[in-house]
XYZ file of C-alpha atoms in Angstrom:
623
model
C 71.512 139.609 178.910
C 70.825 138.116 175.463
C 73.543 138.065 172.858
C 73.655 141.333 170.942
C 74.578 139.493 167.761
C 71.564 137.129 167.954
C 69.642 139.287 165.471
C 72.399 138.954 162.847
C 72.324 135.167 163.241
C 68.532 135.128 162.959
C 68.661 137.194 159.778
C 71.332 134.950 158.319
C 69.164 131.878 158.840
C 66.275 133.624 157.123
C 68.475 134.564 154.177
C 69.733 130.992 153.862
C 66.224 129.504 154.070
C 64.825 131.836 151.389
C 67.916 131.321 149.234
C 67.440 127.537 149.393
C 63.768 127.886 148.488
C 64.644 130.056 145.488
C 67.316 127.545 144.428
C 64.911 124.568 144.629
C 62.255 126.482 142.692
C 64.843 127.167 140.020
C 65.805 123.496 140.042
C 62.142 122.580 139.487
C 61.838 124.989 136.565
C 65.018 123.756 134.913
C 63.720 120.160 135.107
C 60.170 120.904 134.022
C 60.679 118.801 130.877
C 62.929 116.152 132.440
C 61.355 112.696 132.112
C 60.445 111.215 135.481
C 61.301 114.341 137.499
C 59.190 115.056 140.587
C 58.867 118.609 141.824
C 60.642 119.253 145.122
C 59.589 121.266 148.097
C 61.645 122.813 150.898
C 60.394 122.085 154.401
C 61.174 125.130 156.567
C 60.730 124.937 160.346
C 61.498 127.218 163.316
C 64.979 126.980 164.710
C 65.362 125.702 168.266
C 64.196 128.499 170.647
C 66.613 130.246 172.981
C 66.535 129.047 176.535
C 67.652 131.456 179.331
C 69.855 129.381 181.591
C 70.990 132.555 183.388
C 67.511 133.033 184.824
C 65.800 130.696 187.274
C 62.430 131.207 185.594
C 61.131 132.596 182.377
C 61.131 136.369 182.325
C 57.868 136.288 180.371
C 55.565 133.601 178.907
C 56.995 132.003 175.765
C 60.487 131.356 174.486
C 62.704 133.612 172.497
C 62.768 132.377 168.902
C 65.897 132.175 166.747
C 64.362 132.268 163.279
C 63.915 129.495 160.725
C 65.938 126.645 159.280
C 65.656 124.250 156.350
C 64.714 120.861 157.763
C 64.657 118.908 154.461
C 64.157 119.002 150.717
C 61.552 116.407 149.711
C 59.951 115.364 146.438
C 56.193 115.395 145.946
C 55.004 111.842 145.174
C 51.879 109.750 145.787
C 53.296 106.265 146.466
C 49.941 104.485 146.193
C 49.330 106.092 142.787
C 52.849 105.152 141.685
C 52.270 101.500 142.614
C 48.999 101.459 140.691
C 50.656 102.883 137.587
C 53.477 100.334 137.794
C 51.008 97.466 138.208
C 48.834 98.684 135.310
C 51.491 99.725 132.770
C 52.232 96.169 131.605
C 48.674 95.809 130.280
C 49.077 98.841 128.028
C 52.386 97.689 126.531
C 51.047 94.124 126.210
C 48.139 95.182 123.989
C 50.254 97.741 122.160
C 52.679 94.993 121.125
C 49.904 92.623 120.077
C 48.154 95.348 118.093
C 51.357 96.185 116.213
C 52.112 92.621 115.191
C 48.524 91.690 114.392
C 48.477 94.557 111.919
C 51.336 92.733 110.168
C 49.545 89.368 110.337
C 46.346 90.874 108.947
C 48.278 92.282 105.999
C 49.323 88.711 105.093
C 45.713 87.550 104.945
C 44.563 90.737 103.224
C 46.933 90.292 100.286
C 45.536 90.914 96.765
C 43.122 88.244 95.508
C 45.341 87.192 92.622
C 48.108 86.002 94.978
C 46.133 84.843 98.031
C 45.958 81.165 98.993
C 42.154 81.247 99.079
C 41.678 82.645 95.571
C 44.345 80.362 94.088
C 42.782 77.318 95.699
C 39.384 78.314 94.280
C 40.945 78.548 90.815
C 42.614 75.167 91.338
C 39.260 73.485 92.079
C 37.719 75.246 89.100
C 40.454 73.897 86.815
C 39.691 70.331 87.920
C 35.997 70.976 87.364
C 36.757 72.124 83.849
C 38.965 69.074 83.249
C 36.112 66.797 84.360
C 34.013 68.293 81.533
C 36.822 68.084 78.956
C 38.933 65.091 80.110
C 40.508 64.733 76.669
C 41.801 68.331 76.642
C 45.529 68.979 77.049
C 44.805 72.689 77.556
C 42.615 71.865 80.577
C 45.426 69.723 81.977
C 47.869 72.589 81.521
C 45.463 74.858 83.425
C 45.400 72.345 86.299
C 49.221 72.258 86.451
C 49.635 76.041 86.170
C 47.035 76.773 88.828
C 48.538 74.076 91.027
C 51.899 75.844 90.795
C 50.274 79.208 91.551
C 48.612 77.689 94.612
C 51.808 76.135 95.973
C 53.681 79.399 95.368
C 50.976 81.270 97.320
C 51.295 78.793 100.217
C 55.069 79.100 100.247
C 54.847 82.888 100.192
C 52.386 82.955 103.076
C 54.620 80.581 105.029
C 57.665 82.794 104.417
C 55.707 85.888 105.483
C 54.546 84.267 108.727
C 58.022 82.954 109.494
C 59.441 86.400 108.739
C 57.184 87.889 111.411
C 58.151 85.059 113.774
C 61.861 85.771 113.261
C 61.261 89.481 113.794
C 59.428 88.745 117.050
C 62.262 86.488 118.218
C 64.804 89.260 117.544
C 62.523 91.642 119.443
C 62.425 89.210 122.383
C 66.229 89.061 122.557
C 66.435 92.865 122.396
C 63.759 93.282 125.073
C 65.518 90.840 127.414
C 68.685 92.922 127.078
C 66.706 96.022 128.011
C 65.211 94.269 131.052
C 68.640 93.126 132.249
C 70.097 96.597 131.734
C 67.267 98.322 133.609
C 67.357 95.908 136.542
C 71.127 96.415 136.864
C 70.608 100.181 136.922
C 67.867 99.877 139.550
C 70.113 97.702 141.725
C 72.959 100.237 141.376
C 70.662 103.107 142.333
C 69.396 101.141 145.316
C 72.965 100.916 146.579
C 73.567 104.648 146.148
C 70.225 105.574 147.724
C 70.862 103.438 150.810
C 74.318 105.024 151.233
C 72.870 108.514 150.879
C 70.077 107.900 153.348
C 72.545 106.447 155.841
C 74.235 109.863 155.895
C 70.905 111.559 156.583
C 70.305 112.864 153.035
C 67.207 112.721 150.831
C 68.503 111.538 147.422
C 65.460 112.898 145.575
C 66.952 112.897 142.094
C 68.273 109.344 142.545
C 64.852 108.146 143.665
C 63.267 109.881 140.656
C 65.657 108.048 138.375
C 64.821 104.753 140.085
C 61.081 105.345 139.783
C 61.503 106.204 136.109
C 63.420 102.977 135.532
C 60.717 100.997 137.352
C 58.119 102.647 135.089
C 60.114 101.613 132.017
C 60.550 98.083 133.403
C 56.802 97.796 134.061
C 56.219 98.395 130.354
C 58.529 95.509 129.444
C 57.365 92.937 132.023
C 54.672 92.784 134.702
C 56.206 93.968 137.969
C 55.256 95.080 141.459
C 57.415 96.971 143.943
C 57.830 96.386 147.664
C 59.783 98.240 150.313
C 58.631 96.855 153.634
C 62.259 97.128 154.690
C 63.305 100.802 154.297
C 66.813 99.718 153.332
C 65.766 97.113 150.751
C 63.823 98.120 147.646
C 62.457 95.015 145.880
C 60.906 94.398 142.454
C 58.806 91.267 141.845
C 57.548 89.679 138.625
C 55.147 86.722 138.526
C 56.090 85.619 142.031
C 59.817 85.911 141.314
C 62.199 88.496 142.787
C 64.028 90.239 139.958
C 65.648 93.033 142.023
C 66.469 92.771 145.712
C 68.329 95.755 147.046
C 71.624 95.994 145.179
C 71.209 92.534 143.577
C 69.652 92.148 140.123
C 68.780 88.765 138.621
C 69.747 88.172 134.999
C 67.565 86.597 132.297
C 69.316 84.458 129.669
C 68.092 83.649 126.156
C 68.817 80.037 125.186
C 68.137 78.811 121.604
C 65.628 75.932 121.342
C 66.432 73.173 118.862
C 62.774 72.099 118.564
C 61.333 75.545 117.837
C 63.133 76.958 114.778
C 66.125 77.860 116.960
C 64.057 80.498 118.747
C 65.199 81.548 122.197
C 63.614 80.418 125.433
C 63.975 82.537 128.577
C 65.651 81.166 131.711
C 66.908 82.659 134.951
C 70.693 82.803 134.908
C 71.113 81.792 138.560
C 68.684 78.842 138.684
C 68.416 77.897 134.975
C 64.647 77.594 135.467
C 62.196 78.902 132.879
C 61.493 82.616 133.196
C 57.785 83.179 132.509
C 56.274 86.611 131.918
C 52.538 87.049 131.388
C 52.413 90.777 130.827
C 54.270 93.680 129.316
C 55.749 93.770 125.854
C 58.015 90.778 126.609
C 55.071 88.616 127.671
C 53.162 89.667 124.548
C 56.130 88.895 122.283
C 56.634 85.394 123.697
C 52.915 84.695 123.389
C 52.807 86.019 119.834
C 55.782 83.906 118.758
C 55.004 80.649 120.574
C 51.211 80.686 120.299
C 49.830 83.078 117.689
C 52.435 82.790 114.927
C 52.963 79.082 115.664
C 49.202 78.544 115.415
C 48.996 80.383 112.079
C 51.915 78.366 110.669
C 50.380 75.139 111.970
C 47.044 76.009 110.356
C 48.754 76.679 107.036
C 50.725 73.432 107.333
C 47.520 71.577 108.166
C 45.745 72.738 105.060
C 48.813 72.189 102.846
C 49.360 68.649 104.131
C 45.730 67.524 104.081
C 45.057 69.217 100.753
C 48.015 67.543 99.024
C 47.346 64.226 100.761
C 43.714 64.091 99.594
C 44.525 65.135 96.037
C 47.393 62.636 95.855
C 45.234 59.824 97.223
C 42.846 60.152 94.279
C 45.449 61.059 91.665
C 47.776 58.111 92.315
C 44.823 55.728 91.901
C 43.715 57.440 88.671
C 45.265 57.337 85.213
C 46.569 60.037 82.881
C 45.811 60.631 79.238
C 49.078 58.817 78.398
C 47.935 55.838 80.572
C 50.498 56.590 83.277
C 49.212 55.869 86.785
C 50.532 55.795 90.367
C 51.812 59.411 90.355
C 51.315 61.868 93.200
C 50.177 65.265 91.962
C 52.023 67.095 94.767
C 55.437 66.267 96.189
C 55.462 65.148 99.815
C 58.704 64.714 101.741
C 58.634 61.994 104.406
C 60.115 62.904 107.780
C 62.095 59.649 107.895
C 63.368 57.301 105.209
C 62.308 54.200 107.142
C 59.118 52.798 105.583
C 57.677 52.050 109.026
C 58.323 55.598 110.239
C 60.958 54.529 112.770
C 62.954 57.454 114.141
C 65.785 58.038 116.601
C 64.009 60.553 118.783
C 66.525 60.911 121.618
C 69.583 60.943 119.332
C 71.330 57.940 120.888
C 71.791 56.170 117.553
C 68.920 53.713 118.006
C 65.427 54.097 116.542
C 62.989 54.395 119.422
C 59.861 56.088 118.019
C 57.397 55.832 115.134
C 56.407 58.925 113.140
C 53.174 58.042 111.313
C 50.660 60.586 110.007
C 47.691 58.527 108.753
C 45.991 55.158 109.254
C 43.440 53.774 106.783
C 41.289 50.815 107.812
C 40.681 47.748 105.681
C 36.892 47.600 106.117
C 34.284 49.399 104.019
C 31.840 51.128 106.380
C 28.409 52.650 105.935
C 28.081 55.939 107.782
C 24.401 55.472 108.719
C 24.865 51.919 110.008
C 24.695 51.323 113.769
C 27.954 49.878 115.022
C 26.332 47.485 117.520
C 29.437 47.700 119.694
C 30.457 49.484 122.859
C 33.810 50.521 124.205
C 36.176 53.409 124.791
C 38.729 54.662 122.276
C 41.816 56.284 123.758
C 43.492 58.839 121.511
C 46.422 61.200 122.044
C 45.473 64.732 123.124
C 47.232 68.001 123.930
C 47.512 67.275 127.672
C 47.567 63.488 127.733
C 45.282 60.883 126.234
C 41.592 61.541 125.552
C 38.818 58.961 125.997
C 36.089 58.755 123.338
C 33.248 56.304 124.177
C 30.906 54.648 121.682
C 27.683 52.688 122.144
C 25.763 49.972 120.221
C 23.107 52.412 118.984
C 25.683 54.867 117.595
C 26.022 55.106 113.832
C 29.433 55.162 112.194
C 28.952 58.853 111.437
C 28.117 59.594 115.083
C 31.268 57.823 116.271
C 33.368 59.754 113.744
C 31.790 63.046 114.827
C 32.462 62.194 118.473
C 36.150 61.671 117.672
C 36.326 64.962 115.783
C 34.442 66.905 118.452
C 36.734 65.629 121.210
C 39.935 67.337 122.278
C 42.025 64.599 120.692
C 44.840 65.497 118.294
C 43.537 62.810 115.952
C 40.735 63.351 113.426
C 38.612 60.825 111.527
C 36.634 60.566 108.285
C 35.570 58.045 105.629
C 37.627 58.086 102.432
C 36.448 57.437 98.856
C 36.336 53.690 99.583
C 34.327 54.275 102.808
C 37.314 53.132 104.864
C 37.899 54.750 108.236
C 40.849 57.155 108.199
C 42.593 58.493 111.314
C 44.894 61.479 110.815
C 47.160 63.332 113.182
C 46.755 67.081 113.601
C 49.239 69.738 114.636
C 50.291 69.512 118.286
C 49.471 72.068 120.939
C 52.588 71.409 123.021
C 56.020 72.290 121.641
C 57.417 69.021 122.948
C 55.074 67.015 120.690
C 55.754 66.855 116.937
C 53.103 67.953 114.444
C 51.214 65.415 112.325
C 52.316 62.381 114.326
C 49.748 59.935 115.706
C 50.971 59.312 119.228
C 48.449 56.897 120.683
C 45.430 54.882 119.440
C 43.714 52.293 121.628
C 40.266 50.682 121.793
C 38.828 48.736 124.700
C 36.164 47.316 122.350
C 36.083 46.167 118.759
C 35.258 49.285 116.720
C 38.840 50.042 115.633
C 39.788 46.372 115.406
C 37.497 43.900 113.650
C 34.873 46.481 112.669
C 37.040 49.204 111.058
C 40.096 47.056 110.434
C 42.656 49.407 111.959
C 44.126 47.679 115.030
C 45.046 44.032 115.348
C 43.870 43.706 118.959
C 41.937 45.697 121.509
C 43.005 46.825 124.961
C 46.432 47.974 126.068
C 48.203 45.044 124.428
C 46.881 45.961 120.995
C 47.344 49.712 121.338
C 49.402 51.744 118.887
C 51.910 53.947 120.696
C 54.493 56.097 118.969
C 57.134 55.781 121.691
C 58.490 52.522 120.290
C 59.934 51.400 116.973
C 57.803 49.381 114.550
C 54.645 50.561 116.304
C 52.800 49.925 113.012
C 53.025 46.206 113.820
C 49.929 46.755 115.969
C 47.904 47.650 112.865
C 45.668 45.054 111.191
C 47.125 45.303 107.691
C 45.875 48.883 107.613
C 47.527 51.281 105.220
C 49.599 54.018 106.819
C 51.584 57.064 105.736
C 54.807 58.292 107.314
C 54.740 61.795 108.780
C 56.012 64.618 106.552
C 59.027 66.830 106.969
C 58.275 69.806 109.170
C 56.308 72.703 107.653
C 54.987 71.205 104.396
C 53.541 74.593 103.409
C 57.105 75.815 102.966
C 58.120 73.211 100.400
C 54.917 71.891 98.782
C 55.126 71.834 94.972
C 53.671 70.109 91.910
C 55.363 66.835 90.954
C 58.184 67.462 88.445
C 56.985 64.548 86.270
C 53.608 66.213 85.905
C 55.116 69.629 85.238
C 57.266 68.072 82.528
C 54.376 66.322 80.811
C 50.808 67.514 81.425
C 49.510 64.266 79.888
C 50.412 62.712 83.256
C 47.554 64.639 84.880
C 45.064 61.895 85.777
C 41.423 62.727 85.062
C 40.144 59.152 84.614
C 40.066 55.798 86.319
C 41.436 52.846 84.368
C 38.922 50.793 82.424
C 38.772 47.004 82.398
C 41.745 46.901 80.005
C 43.800 49.162 82.309
C 43.640 52.206 80.036
C 42.078 55.675 80.238
C 38.880 56.365 78.359
C 39.139 59.760 76.636
C 35.695 60.780 77.867
C 36.162 59.585 81.477
C 36.483 62.495 83.925
C 35.509 60.674 87.140
C 38.866 61.251 88.884
C 38.733 64.950 88.067
C 35.203 65.108 89.492
C 36.348 63.443 92.728
C 39.268 65.844 93.129
C 37.051 68.852 92.433
C 34.533 67.604 95.008
C 37.185 67.660 97.770
C 36.522 71.397 98.001
C 33.273 70.918 99.934
C 33.812 67.415 101.327
C 34.113 66.889 105.077
C 37.804 66.095 105.213
C 38.557 67.253 108.781
C 41.506 69.599 108.363
C 42.364 70.295 111.975
C 39.223 71.467 113.762
C 37.498 72.520 110.523
C 35.426 70.121 108.464
C 35.942 71.535 104.944
C 38.558 73.686 103.221
C 36.101 76.562 102.939
C 35.462 76.290 106.697
C 39.199 76.577 107.246
C 39.602 79.766 105.233
C 36.542 81.390 106.775
C 37.729 80.504 110.289
C 41.352 81.580 109.679
C 40.470 85.024 108.345
C 37.811 85.566 111.029
C 40.150 84.599 113.883
C 42.923 86.917 112.713
C 40.483 89.785 112.247
C 38.874 89.269 115.659
C 42.223 89.042 117.463
C 43.404 92.196 115.730
C 40.183 93.952 116.717
C 40.532 92.701 120.297
C 44.074 94.059 120.523
C 43.051 97.439 119.115
C 40.016 97.755 121.428
C 41.927 96.778 124.559
C 44.798 99.078 123.636
C 42.430 102.046 123.358
C 40.937 101.147 126.725
C 44.346 100.833 128.402
C 45.522 104.093 126.812
C 42.552 105.849 128.391
C 43.141 104.291 131.811
C 46.881 104.994 131.794
C 46.323 108.490 130.417
C 44.071 109.352 133.362
C 46.530 107.865 135.866
C 49.510 109.706 134.366
C 47.575 112.983 134.248
C 46.729 112.550 137.923
C 50.377 111.866 138.746
C 51.497 114.901 136.731
C 49.020 117.079 138.625
C 50.651 115.944 141.874
C 54.315 115.529 140.977
C 54.701 117.545 137.797
C 56.253 121.017 137.642
C 53.878 123.938 137.103
C 55.939 126.830 135.713
C 53.447 129.525 136.808
C 53.332 128.137 140.338
C 57.120 128.010 140.592
C 57.454 131.595 139.308
C 54.918 132.790 141.876
C 56.890 131.007 144.591
C 60.135 132.587 143.402
C 58.605 136.046 143.673
C 57.321 135.234 147.179
C 60.708 133.870 148.246
C 62.439 136.886 146.720
C 60.333 139.262 148.797
C 61.099 137.201 151.878
C 64.796 137.295 151.038
C 64.665 141.107 150.610
C 62.865 141.493 153.912
C 65.451 139.307 155.675
C 68.236 141.368 154.088
C 66.559 144.558 155.352
C 66.344 143.000 158.807
C 70.089 142.236 158.734
C 70.762 145.839 157.672
C 68.750 147.158 160.613
C 70.588 144.855 162.993
C 73.867 146.085 161.545
C 72.862 149.689 162.178
C 71.865 148.874 165.761
C 75.198 147.219 166.408
C 77.001 150.162 164.822
C 75.204 152.513 167.216
C 76.155 150.397 170.204
C 79.750 149.900 169.213
C 80.728 153.186 167.650
C 78.431 155.825 169.098
C 77.826 155.043 172.761
C 79.899 157.179 175.033
C 80.444 159.860 172.391
């Protein structure tokens, strides 16, 4: 016959199953506010039925059951939804980071009118206009000097503000890399513990919750995807690179760059290759520092250098009220002391490069005259040299416009003597220096005999910066050595002019070599620079530059804000959906506890009845 104590065992299993369910429900409630926690459910199944080996066949259809048992405790997760959230989270943090820093950049351009570069430059032009009307006035000269100082101070302040944001971003990059390394180490450690736990037949739910939470945090810092095709090897990828493989985590190092303000570049510790991240807050920070802030600083340097260069070009050829001539109005610091611009680029002690900013041809050109020549000019560009063709029917102005509309990092214009001027712009690539003409070549005769820039055409007569004394290829053309890096940070009015305003040149020397008191031609020319096509970078006039700079910053800030709002909405919906699946509902858990409690009470009553039956059999039979 069947075991008389089978009922007690069946009741015990029921008590244990309901007790476990109550315990897990309590665990859910206690972790309702725990970040990353997934609600857990107890899977209860029937215990193995009782077979009757003492009988040759079943006494009746069916098997005698032995109650229930807890098969497992599992967490409630939607893995496909989790992968989508991980893949999408980097977009939200990317735009959040850009929006935060562009708010700072916008505040630089939205500074009060009295201290902005734009308003101070307007006042500077106005002071020269006034001097052109009253060239004999010392008060007008003092206004020119004072407003020149205000303008240079505004440029220096804007430069310091931009560099301050750049330094802050670099510090943020270093901090973020530390967070990434710390999180990946934790994920690798959890992977090891999870594999060990699963090998013993357990479900390490809380460990897996912690791992998923860390992956969520990592996906906000860099763009990642997860893969677990091998049940024993959880992997995290970023931009085609494995960053976590099972219990192994790769480390990212920050290495200072000598050619980028000492900022840190990111490399993989094991391979020393560049670590590139295109999403997440880290990707946004690197892009902001190396592209956005660098571009804003380059734009400011471009206007400071070209502005001072153009003013100086006129001023040094003009004459002051005290008949002093040959003075630059603004101080420019040459990058190298060598008059030919020779520079030891690779640091081996020998000059091997030429750093030249500007070429000025010897011929006087007429912009509406057809050149009557054909050929191809080869100029340095951001990704190699750029070819600019010209044809016999082209006018000088059309050839100049074709140079400026190309992708070359060289711009052209006619100066006050109608001579062709080629100027270097800022460089797109970090490896190339700003304001250095790297290559000029002409297969025809436009830059040689026509404009008077190069001595010979073709490859043999080309100017190339990767050799010393490269200026020897010029045809007696005037040239200027490249400036020290970031002229906007050090530009200032010449000390000789600050010390004596009579040195301010408003006139051109007369036939006797003196200044006529009523001559304001030089002041008129300087004032006219404001709206002259001077090709500062990609913009044709100074007003174009300011309009473009403010517009670009505003549009990028608006783009970041709009995309952030969009990503917040997308991620909000995804997280709400995940919370509806994996989150703890207090009311639901309380209802379950009540249900499990009733089940527990019923099982206890069943055990009591079984106890009474056994008591009857043991103590009362035979009485």
